[in-house]
mmCIF file of C-alpha atoms in Angstrom:
data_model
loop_
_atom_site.group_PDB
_atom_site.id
_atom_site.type_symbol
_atom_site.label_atom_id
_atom_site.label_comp_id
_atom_site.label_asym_id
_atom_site.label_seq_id
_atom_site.Cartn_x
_atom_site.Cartn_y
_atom_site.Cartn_z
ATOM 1 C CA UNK A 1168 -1.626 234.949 312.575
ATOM 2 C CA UNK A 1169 -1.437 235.384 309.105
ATOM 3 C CA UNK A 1170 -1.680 238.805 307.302
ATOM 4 C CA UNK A 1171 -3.574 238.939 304.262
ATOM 5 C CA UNK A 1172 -3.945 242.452 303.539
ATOM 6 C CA UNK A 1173 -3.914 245.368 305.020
ATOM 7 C CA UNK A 1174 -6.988 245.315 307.229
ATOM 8 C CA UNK A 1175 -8.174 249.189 306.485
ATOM 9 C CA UNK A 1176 -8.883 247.859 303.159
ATOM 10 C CA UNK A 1177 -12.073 246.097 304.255
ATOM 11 C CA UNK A 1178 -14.278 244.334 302.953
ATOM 12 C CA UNK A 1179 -14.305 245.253 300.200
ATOM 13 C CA UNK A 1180 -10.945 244.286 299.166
ATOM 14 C CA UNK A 1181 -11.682 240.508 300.699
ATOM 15 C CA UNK A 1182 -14.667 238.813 300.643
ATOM 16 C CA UNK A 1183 -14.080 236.890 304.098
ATOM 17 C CA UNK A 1184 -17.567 235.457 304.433
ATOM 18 C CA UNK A 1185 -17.927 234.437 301.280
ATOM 19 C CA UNK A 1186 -14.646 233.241 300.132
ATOM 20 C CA UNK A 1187 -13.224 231.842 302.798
ATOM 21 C CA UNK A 1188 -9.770 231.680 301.709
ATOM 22 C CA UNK A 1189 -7.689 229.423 303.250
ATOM 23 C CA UNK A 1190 -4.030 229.770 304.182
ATOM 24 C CA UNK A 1191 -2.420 226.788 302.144
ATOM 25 C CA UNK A 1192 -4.103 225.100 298.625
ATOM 26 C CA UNK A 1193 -3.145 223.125 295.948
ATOM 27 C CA UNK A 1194 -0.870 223.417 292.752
ATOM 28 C CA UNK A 1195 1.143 222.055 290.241
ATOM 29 C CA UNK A 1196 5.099 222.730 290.127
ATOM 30 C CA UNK A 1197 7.905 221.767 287.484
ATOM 31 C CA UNK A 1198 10.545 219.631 289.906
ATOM 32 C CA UNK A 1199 12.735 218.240 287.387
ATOM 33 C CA UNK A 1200 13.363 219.652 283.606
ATOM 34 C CA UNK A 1201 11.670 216.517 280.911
ATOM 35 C CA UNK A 1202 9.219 216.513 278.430
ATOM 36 C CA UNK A 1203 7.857 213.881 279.998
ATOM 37 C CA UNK A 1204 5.272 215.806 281.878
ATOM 38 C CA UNK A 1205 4.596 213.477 284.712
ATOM 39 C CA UNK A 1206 8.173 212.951 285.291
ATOM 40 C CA UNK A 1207 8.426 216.569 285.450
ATOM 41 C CA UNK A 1208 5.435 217.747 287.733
ATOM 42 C CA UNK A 1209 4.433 217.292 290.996
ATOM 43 C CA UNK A 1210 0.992 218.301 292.767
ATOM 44 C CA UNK A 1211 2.153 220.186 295.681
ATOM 45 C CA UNK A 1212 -0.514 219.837 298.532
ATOM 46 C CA UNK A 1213 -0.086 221.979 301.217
ATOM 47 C CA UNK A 1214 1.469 225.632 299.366
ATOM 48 C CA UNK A 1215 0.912 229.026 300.875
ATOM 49 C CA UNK A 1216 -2.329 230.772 298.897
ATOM 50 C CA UNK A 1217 -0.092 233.860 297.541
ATOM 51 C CA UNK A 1218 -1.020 237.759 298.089
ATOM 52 C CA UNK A 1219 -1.871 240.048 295.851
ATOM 53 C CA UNK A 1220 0.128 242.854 295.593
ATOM 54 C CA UNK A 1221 -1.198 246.841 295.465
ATOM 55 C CA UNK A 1222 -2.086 246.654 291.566
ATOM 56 C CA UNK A 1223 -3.107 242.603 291.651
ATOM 57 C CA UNK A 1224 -6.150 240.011 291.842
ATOM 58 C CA UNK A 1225 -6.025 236.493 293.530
ATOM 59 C CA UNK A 1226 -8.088 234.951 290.960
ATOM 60 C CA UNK A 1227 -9.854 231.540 292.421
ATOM 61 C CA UNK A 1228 -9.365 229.614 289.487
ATOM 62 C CA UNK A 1229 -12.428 227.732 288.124
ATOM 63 C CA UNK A 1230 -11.120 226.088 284.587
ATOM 64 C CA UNK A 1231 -7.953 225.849 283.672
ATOM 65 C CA UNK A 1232 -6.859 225.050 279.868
ATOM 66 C CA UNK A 1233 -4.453 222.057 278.387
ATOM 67 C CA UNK A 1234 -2.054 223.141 275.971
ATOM 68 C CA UNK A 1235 0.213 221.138 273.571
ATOM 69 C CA UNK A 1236 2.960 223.443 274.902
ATOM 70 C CA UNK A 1237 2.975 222.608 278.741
ATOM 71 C CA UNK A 1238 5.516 219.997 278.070
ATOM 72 C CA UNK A 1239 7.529 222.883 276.509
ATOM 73 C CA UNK A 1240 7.182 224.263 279.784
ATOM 74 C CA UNK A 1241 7.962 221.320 281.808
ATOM 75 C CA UNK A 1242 10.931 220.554 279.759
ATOM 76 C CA UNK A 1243 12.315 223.986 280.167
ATOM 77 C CA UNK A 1244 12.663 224.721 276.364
ATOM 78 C CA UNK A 1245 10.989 228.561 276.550
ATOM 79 C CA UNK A 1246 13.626 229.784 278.523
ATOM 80 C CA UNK A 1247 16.964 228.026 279.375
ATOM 81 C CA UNK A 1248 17.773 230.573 282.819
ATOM 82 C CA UNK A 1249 14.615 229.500 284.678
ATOM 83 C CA UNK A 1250 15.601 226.400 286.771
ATOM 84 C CA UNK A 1251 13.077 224.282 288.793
ATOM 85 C CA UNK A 1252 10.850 224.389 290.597
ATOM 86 C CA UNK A 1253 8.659 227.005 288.904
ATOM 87 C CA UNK A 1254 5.200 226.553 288.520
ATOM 88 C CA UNK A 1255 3.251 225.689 285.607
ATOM 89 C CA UNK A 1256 -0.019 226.082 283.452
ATOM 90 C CA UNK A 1257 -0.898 229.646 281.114
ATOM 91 C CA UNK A 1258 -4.276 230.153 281.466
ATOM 92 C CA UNK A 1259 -7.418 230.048 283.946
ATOM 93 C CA UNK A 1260 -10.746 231.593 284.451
ATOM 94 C CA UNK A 1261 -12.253 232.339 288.001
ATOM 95 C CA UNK A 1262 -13.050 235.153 290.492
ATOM 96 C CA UNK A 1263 -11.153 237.594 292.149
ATOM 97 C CA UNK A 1264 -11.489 236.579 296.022
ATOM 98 C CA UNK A 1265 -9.060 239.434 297.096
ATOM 99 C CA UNK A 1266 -7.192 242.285 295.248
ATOM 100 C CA UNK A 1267 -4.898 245.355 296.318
ATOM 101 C CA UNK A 1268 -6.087 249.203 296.767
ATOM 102 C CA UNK A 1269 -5.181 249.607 293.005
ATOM 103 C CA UNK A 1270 -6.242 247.156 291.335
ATOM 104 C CA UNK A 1271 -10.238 247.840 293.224
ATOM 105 C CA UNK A 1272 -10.141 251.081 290.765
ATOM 106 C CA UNK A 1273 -10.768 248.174 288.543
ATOM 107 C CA UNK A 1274 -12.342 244.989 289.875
ATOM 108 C CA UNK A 1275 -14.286 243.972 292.824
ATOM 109 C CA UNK A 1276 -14.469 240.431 294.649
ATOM 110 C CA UNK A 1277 -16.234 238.321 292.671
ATOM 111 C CA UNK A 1278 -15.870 239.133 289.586
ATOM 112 C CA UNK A 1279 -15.672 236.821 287.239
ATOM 113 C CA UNK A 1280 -12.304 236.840 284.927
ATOM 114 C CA UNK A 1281 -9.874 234.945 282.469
ATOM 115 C CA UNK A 1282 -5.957 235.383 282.113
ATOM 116 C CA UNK A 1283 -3.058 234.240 280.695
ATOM 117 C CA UNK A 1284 0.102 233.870 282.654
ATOM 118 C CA UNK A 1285 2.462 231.208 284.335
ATOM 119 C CA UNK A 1286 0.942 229.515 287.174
ATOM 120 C CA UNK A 1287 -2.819 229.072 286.671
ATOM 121 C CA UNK A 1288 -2.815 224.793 287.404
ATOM 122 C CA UNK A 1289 -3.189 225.889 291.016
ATOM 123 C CA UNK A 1290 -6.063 226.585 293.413
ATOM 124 C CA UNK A 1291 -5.526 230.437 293.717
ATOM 125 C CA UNK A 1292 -3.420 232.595 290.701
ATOM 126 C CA UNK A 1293 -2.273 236.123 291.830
ATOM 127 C CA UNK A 1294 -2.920 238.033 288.370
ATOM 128 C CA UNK A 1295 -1.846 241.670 288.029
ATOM 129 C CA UNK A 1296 -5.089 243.448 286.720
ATOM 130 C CA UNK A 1297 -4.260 245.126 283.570
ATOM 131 C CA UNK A 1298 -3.335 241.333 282.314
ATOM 132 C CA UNK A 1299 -6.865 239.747 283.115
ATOM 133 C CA UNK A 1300 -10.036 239.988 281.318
ATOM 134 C CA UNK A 1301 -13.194 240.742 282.580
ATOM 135 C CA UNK A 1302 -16.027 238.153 281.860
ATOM 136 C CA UNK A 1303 -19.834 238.348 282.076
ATOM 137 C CA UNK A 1304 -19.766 235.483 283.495
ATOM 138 C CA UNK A 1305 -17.415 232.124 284.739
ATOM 139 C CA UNK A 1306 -17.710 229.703 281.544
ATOM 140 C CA UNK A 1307 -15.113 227.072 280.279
ATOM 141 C CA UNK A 1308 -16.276 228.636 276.617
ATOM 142 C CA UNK A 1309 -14.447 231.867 277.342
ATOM 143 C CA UNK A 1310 -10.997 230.067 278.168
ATOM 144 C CA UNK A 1311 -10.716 228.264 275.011
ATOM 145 C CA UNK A 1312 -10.483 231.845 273.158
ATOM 146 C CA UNK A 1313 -7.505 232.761 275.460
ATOM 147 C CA UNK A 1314 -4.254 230.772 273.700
ATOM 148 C CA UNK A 1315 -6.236 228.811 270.916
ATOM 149 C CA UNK A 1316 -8.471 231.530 269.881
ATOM 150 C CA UNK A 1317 -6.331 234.428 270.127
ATOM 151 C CA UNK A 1318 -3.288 231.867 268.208
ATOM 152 C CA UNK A 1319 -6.047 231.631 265.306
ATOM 153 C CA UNK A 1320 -7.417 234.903 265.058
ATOM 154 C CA UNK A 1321 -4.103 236.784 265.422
ATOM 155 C CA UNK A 1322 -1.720 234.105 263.484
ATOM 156 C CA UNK A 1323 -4.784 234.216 260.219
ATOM 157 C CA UNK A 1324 -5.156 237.991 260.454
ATOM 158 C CA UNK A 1325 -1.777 239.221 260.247
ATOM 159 C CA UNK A 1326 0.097 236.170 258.510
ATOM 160 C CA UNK A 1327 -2.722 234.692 256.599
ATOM 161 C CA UNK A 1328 -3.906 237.252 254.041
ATOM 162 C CA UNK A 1329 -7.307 235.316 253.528
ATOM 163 C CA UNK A 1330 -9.848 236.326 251.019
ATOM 164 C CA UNK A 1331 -12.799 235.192 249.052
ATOM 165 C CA UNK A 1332 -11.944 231.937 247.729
ATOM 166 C CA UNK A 1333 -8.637 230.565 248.957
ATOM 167 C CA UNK A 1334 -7.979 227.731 249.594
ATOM 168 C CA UNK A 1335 -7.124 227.094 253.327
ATOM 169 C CA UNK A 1336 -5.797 223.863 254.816
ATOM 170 C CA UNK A 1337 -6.121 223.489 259.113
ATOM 171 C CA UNK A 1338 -3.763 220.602 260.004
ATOM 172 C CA UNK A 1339 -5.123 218.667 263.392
ATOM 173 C CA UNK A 1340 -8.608 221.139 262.239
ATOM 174 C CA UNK A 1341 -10.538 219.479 265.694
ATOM 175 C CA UNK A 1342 -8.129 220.823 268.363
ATOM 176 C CA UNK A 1343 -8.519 223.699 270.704
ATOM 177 C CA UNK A 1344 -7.091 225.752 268.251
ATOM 178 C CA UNK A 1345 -7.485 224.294 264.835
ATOM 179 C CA UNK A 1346 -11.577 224.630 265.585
ATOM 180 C CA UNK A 1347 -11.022 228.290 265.376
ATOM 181 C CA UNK A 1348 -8.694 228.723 262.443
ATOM 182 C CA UNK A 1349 -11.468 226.480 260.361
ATOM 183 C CA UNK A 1350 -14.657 229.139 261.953
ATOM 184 C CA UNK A 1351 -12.168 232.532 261.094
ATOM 185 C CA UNK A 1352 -11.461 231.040 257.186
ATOM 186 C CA UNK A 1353 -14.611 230.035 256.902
ATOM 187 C CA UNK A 1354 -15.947 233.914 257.727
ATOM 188 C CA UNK A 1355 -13.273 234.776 255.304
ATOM 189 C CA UNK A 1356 -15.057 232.752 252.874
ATOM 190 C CA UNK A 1357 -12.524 230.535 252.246
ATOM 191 C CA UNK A 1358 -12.795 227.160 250.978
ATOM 192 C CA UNK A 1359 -11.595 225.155 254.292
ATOM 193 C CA UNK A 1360 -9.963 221.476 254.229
ATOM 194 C CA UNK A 1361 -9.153 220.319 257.836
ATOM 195 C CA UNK A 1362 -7.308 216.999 258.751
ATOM 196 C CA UNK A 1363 -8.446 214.907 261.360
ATOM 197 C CA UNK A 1364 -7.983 211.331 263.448
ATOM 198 C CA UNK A 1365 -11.352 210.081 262.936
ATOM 199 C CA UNK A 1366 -14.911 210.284 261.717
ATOM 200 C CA UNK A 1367 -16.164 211.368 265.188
ATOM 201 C CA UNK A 1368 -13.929 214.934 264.619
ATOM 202 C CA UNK A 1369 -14.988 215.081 260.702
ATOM 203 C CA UNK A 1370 -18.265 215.433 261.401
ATOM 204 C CA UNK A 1371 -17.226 218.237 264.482
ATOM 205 C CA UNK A 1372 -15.567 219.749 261.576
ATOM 206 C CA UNK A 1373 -18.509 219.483 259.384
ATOM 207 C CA UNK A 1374 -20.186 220.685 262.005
ATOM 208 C CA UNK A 1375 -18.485 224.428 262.109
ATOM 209 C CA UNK A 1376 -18.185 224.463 258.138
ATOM 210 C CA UNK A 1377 -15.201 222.856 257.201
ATOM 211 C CA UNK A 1378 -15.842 222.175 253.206
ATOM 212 C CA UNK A 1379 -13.839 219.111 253.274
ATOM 213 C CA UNK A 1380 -12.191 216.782 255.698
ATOM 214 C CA UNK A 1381 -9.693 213.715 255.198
ATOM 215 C CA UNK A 1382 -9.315 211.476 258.268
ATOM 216 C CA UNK A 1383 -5.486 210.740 258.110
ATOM 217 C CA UNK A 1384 -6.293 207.102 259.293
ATOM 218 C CA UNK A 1385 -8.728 206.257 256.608
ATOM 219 C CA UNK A 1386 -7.177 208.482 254.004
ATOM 220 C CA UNK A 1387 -3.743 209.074 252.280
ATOM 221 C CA UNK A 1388 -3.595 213.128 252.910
ATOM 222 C CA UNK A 1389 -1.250 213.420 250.182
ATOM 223 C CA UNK A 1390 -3.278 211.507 247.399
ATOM 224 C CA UNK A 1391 -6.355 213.151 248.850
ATOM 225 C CA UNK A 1392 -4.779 216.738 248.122
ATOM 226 C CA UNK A 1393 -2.965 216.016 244.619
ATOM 227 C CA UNK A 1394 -6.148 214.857 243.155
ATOM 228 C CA UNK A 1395 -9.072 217.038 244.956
ATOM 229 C CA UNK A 1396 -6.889 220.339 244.508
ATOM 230 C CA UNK A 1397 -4.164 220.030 241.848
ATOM 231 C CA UNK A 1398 -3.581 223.863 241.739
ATOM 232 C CA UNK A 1399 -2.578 223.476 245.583
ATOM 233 C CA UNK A 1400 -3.447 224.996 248.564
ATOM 234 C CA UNK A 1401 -2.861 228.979 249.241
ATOM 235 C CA UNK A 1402 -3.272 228.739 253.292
ATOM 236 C CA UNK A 1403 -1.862 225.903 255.802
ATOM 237 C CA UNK A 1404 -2.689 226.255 259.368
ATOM 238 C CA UNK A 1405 0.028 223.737 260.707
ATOM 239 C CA UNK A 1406 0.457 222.493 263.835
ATOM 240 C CA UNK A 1407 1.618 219.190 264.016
ATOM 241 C CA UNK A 1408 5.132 219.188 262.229
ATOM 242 C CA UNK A 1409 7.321 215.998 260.907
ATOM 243 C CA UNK A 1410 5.646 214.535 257.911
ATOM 244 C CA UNK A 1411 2.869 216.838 258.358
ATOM 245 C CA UNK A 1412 4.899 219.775 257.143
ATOM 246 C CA UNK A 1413 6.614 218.294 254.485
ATOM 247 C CA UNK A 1414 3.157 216.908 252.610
ATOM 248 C CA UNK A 1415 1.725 220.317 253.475
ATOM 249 C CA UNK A 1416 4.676 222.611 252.181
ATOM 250 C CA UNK A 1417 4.227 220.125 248.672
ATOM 251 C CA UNK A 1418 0.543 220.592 248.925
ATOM 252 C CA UNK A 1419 1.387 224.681 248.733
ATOM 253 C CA UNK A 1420 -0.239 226.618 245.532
ATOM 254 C CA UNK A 1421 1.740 229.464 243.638
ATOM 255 C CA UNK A 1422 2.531 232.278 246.384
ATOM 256 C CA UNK A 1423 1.041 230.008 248.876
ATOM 257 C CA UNK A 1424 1.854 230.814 252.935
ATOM 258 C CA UNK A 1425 2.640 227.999 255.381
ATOM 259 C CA UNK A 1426 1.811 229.186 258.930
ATOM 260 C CA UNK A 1427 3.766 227.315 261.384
ATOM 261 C CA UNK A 1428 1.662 227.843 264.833
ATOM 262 C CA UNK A 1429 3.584 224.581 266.457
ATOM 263 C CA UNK A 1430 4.948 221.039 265.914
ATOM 264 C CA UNK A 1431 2.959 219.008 268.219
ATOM 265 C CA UNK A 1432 4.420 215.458 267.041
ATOM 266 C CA UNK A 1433 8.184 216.382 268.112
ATOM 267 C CA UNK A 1434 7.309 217.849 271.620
ATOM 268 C CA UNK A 1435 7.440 214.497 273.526
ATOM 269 C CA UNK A 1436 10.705 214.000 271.768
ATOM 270 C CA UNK A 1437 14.381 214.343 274.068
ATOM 271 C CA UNK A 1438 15.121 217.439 271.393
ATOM 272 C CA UNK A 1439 11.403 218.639 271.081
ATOM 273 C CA UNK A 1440 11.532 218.173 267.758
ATOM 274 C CA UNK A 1441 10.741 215.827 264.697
ATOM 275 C CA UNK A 1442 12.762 215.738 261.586
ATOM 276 C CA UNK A 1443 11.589 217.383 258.512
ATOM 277 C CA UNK A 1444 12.931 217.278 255.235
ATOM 278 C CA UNK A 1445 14.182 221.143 255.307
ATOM 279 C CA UNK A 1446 17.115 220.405 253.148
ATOM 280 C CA UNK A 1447 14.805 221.294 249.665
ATOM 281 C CA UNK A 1448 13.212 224.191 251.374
ATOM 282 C CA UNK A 1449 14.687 227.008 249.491
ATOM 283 C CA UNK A 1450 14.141 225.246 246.415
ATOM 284 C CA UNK A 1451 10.105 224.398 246.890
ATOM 285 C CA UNK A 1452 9.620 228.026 248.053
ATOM 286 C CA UNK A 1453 11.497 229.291 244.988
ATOM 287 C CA UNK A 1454 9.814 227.754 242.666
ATOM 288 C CA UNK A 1455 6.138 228.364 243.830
ATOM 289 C CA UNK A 1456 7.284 232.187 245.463
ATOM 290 C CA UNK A 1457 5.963 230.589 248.485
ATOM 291 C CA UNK A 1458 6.535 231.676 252.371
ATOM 292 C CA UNK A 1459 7.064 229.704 255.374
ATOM 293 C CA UNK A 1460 6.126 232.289 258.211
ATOM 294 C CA UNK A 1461 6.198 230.861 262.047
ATOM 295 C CA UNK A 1462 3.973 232.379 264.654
ATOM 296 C CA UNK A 1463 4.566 232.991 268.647
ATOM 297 C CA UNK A 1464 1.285 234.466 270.583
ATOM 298 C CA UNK A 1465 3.893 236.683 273.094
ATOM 299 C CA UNK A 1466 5.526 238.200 270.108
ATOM 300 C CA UNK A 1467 2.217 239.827 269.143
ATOM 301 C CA UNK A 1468 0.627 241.207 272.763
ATOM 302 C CA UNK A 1469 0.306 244.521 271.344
ATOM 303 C CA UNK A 1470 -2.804 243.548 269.763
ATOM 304 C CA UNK A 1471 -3.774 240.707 272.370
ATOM 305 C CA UNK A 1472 -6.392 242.571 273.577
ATOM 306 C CA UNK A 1473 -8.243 243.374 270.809
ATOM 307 C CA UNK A 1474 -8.552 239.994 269.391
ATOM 308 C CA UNK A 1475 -9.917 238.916 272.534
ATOM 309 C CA UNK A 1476 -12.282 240.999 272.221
ATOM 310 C CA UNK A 1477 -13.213 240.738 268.874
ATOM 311 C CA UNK A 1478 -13.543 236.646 269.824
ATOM 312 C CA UNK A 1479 -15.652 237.331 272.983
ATOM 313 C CA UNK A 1480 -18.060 239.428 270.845
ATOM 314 C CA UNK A 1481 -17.917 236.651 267.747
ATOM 315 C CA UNK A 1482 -19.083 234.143 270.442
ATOM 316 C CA UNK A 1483 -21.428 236.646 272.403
ATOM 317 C CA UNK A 1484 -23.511 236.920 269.041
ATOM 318 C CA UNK A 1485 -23.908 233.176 268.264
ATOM 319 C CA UNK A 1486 -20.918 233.457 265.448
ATOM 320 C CA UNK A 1487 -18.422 231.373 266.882
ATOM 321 C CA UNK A 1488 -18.715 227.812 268.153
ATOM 322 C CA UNK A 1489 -16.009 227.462 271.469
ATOM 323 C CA UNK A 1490 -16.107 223.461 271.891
ATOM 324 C CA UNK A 1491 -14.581 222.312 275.197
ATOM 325 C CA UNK A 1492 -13.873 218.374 275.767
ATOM 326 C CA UNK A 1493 -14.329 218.057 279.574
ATOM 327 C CA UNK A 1494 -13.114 214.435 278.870
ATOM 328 C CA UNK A 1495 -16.026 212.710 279.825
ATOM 329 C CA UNK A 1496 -15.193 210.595 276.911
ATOM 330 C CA UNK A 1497 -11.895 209.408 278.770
ATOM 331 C CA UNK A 1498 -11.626 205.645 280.227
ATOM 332 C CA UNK A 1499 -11.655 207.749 283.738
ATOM 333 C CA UNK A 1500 -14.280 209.972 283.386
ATOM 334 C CA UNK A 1501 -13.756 213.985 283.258
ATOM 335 C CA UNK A 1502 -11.078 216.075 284.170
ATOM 336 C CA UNK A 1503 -12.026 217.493 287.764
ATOM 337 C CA UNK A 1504 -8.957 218.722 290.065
ATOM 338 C CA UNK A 1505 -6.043 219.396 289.588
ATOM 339 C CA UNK A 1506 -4.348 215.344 290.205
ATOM 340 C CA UNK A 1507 -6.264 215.388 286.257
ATOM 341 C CA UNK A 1508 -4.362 217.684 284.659
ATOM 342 C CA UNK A 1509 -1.436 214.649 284.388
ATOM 343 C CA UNK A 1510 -4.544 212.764 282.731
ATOM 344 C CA UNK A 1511 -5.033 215.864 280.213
ATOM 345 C CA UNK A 1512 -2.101 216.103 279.222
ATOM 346 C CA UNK A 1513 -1.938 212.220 278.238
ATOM 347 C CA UNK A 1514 -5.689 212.706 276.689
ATOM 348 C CA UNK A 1515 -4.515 215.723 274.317
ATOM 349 C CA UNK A 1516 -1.049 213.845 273.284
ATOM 350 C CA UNK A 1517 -3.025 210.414 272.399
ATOM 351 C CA UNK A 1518 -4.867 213.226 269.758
ATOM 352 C CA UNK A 1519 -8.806 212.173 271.670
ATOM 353 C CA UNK A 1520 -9.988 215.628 271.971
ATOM 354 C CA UNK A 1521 -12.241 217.433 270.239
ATOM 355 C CA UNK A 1522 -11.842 221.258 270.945
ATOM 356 C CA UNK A 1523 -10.061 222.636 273.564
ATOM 357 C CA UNK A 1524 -9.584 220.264 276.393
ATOM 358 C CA UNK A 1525 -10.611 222.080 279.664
ATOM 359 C CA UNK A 1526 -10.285 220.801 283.167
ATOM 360 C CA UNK A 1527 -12.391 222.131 286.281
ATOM 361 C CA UNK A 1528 -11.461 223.011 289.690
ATOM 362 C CA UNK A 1529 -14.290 222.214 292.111
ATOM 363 C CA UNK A 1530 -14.271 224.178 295.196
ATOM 364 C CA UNK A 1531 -15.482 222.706 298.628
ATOM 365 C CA UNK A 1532 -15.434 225.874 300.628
ATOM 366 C CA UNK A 1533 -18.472 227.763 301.438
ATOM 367 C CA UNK A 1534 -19.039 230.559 298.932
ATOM 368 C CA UNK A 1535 -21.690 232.761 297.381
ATOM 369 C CA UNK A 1536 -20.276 233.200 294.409
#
């Protein structure tokens, strides 16, 4: 027999009848260290569903998000001690199916709620409570303001120093992430310029306000900027790195801020990076009294919290537009389970999505919820 908790908790600590949680599930697990991510991960079929501890929630995970940075992960470039296997995946939104004498101060079964934390591309995600997030409700929209939303809102607000009138350049504008940063300057009342892949994501970005957009296939970025703003840009949102940066550190205005939130074109690389010409750095900030500043979400969890909250009521009112790509638009149809996360992964690096791509866990078992 199998203990699952202690059995004065009762029911109301596991919802046995309507969860039916079973003993073994599903999950993804770094095997080997690569940035190749399918060389690195392997769906594990038959793991033991974990417990929750006194102060914890086992969170059955509905959507998980796709970020850039899970080959980071896979390739073992966050932190150099952790050796496989580990598992993999930051952030999911679900319901609590079981949770310790502690954390019911809290949260009851089947309540609905997002996290971020190591671990969520599996069935079941033991979550300590004072790291998830209550929800109204389980909705992919709610998961894309988790990493991407929080990365824009926090990385803008503290590093950006928008106001009336700047000029503000997102760099890949129609990703999980750069959709936000375009919605936040826009509400600044910035003037916002995004880059994109193709007409299909100019017109997303029309769609949320951007005031101009240059399709990098179609159009020279460089040319595009020198003659539409010759005074330069006083924001970049940059997140794709290599000849990216370089064209948008030349593009920078007097005093103008670089934000580096990633590098997205080196991370399939051996070295996880792509070279830049950093050599005349000192001399292009110097002479404009420009800043390159980089920013890491778990270096600013002190105010984690409140962002998300300021996002989840931004989107509650109507004021912020949370596009998820389900990847219905892929040659095999949308992400469902977690055997398509391997297929995400490929979908986001191939630059198809627009906004954040999202993938959903069915669930067979008999529930209520």
């Amino acid at each position: 027999s199998r203990p699952i908790l202690d059995m004065s908790y009762s029911r109301q600590f596991l919802d046995f009848q309507g969860s039916s949680i079973p003993s073994s599930m599903k999950k993804l697990v770094v095997t080997k260290l690569s940035q190749n991510f399918r060389e690195a991960v392997t769906l594990q079929q038959d793991s033991p569903v974990p417990l929750p501890g006194d102060g914890d929630l086992l969170v059955r995970n509905r959507f998980v998000g796709i970020n850039a940075s899970d080959i980071n992960y896979s390739a073992g470039r966050y932190d150099a001690s952790v050796k496989p296997p580990f598992d993999i995946g930051f952030e999911g939104v679900g319901e609590v199916v079981a949770l310790g004498l502690s954390a019911s101060a809290h949260y009851s079964v089947g309540q609905a709620v997002a996290y971020v934390k190591a671990g969520s591309f599996a069935e079941y995600t033991v979550v300590p409570a004072r790291q998830a997030v209550p929800l109204p409700s389980v909705k992919p929209e709610f998961l894309t303001l988790m990493v991407s939303g929080a990365t824009a809102y926090l990385s803008l607000k503290e590093l950006g120093d928008l106001s009336e009138g700047k000029k503000v350049l997102v760099t890949a504008a129609a990703g999980g992430t750069g959709q936000f940063a375009v919605q936040l300057a826009k509400k600044a009342k910035c003037h916002v310029i995004g880059t994109c892949s193709s007409d299909e994501k100019g017109g997303f970005l029309k769609s949320i306000g951007c005031d101009r957009t240059i399709n990098y296939k179609t159009e020279n970025v460089e040319s595009v900027l020198r003659k539409d703003y010759p005074e330069g840009v006083d924001v970049v949102y940059e997140s794709v790195g290599g000849k990216m940066f370089d064209l948008a550190l030349n593009a920078l205005a007097i005093k103008g801020r670089l934000i580096v939130i990633g590098f997205i074109t080196g991370y399939q690389n051996p070295t996880g990076l792509q070279p830049v010409k950093a050599e005349l750095l000192p001399a292009k900030l110097l002479k404009k009294s420009a800043s390159v500043r980089g920013f890491f979400l778990n270096h600013y969890l002190s105010d984690y919290k409140m962002a998300l909250q300021h996002l989840l009521k931004m989107y509650e009112r109507g004021d912020l537009v949370c596009e998820v790509d389900f990847g219905d638009m892929s040659p095999e149809g949308k992400f469902t389970g977690l055997e398509s996360v391997f297929r995400a992964v490929d979908y986001m690096y191939m630059g198809k999505n627009i906004g954040k791509i999202v993938v959903e866990l069915p669930h067979s078992v008999n529930s209520k919820l």
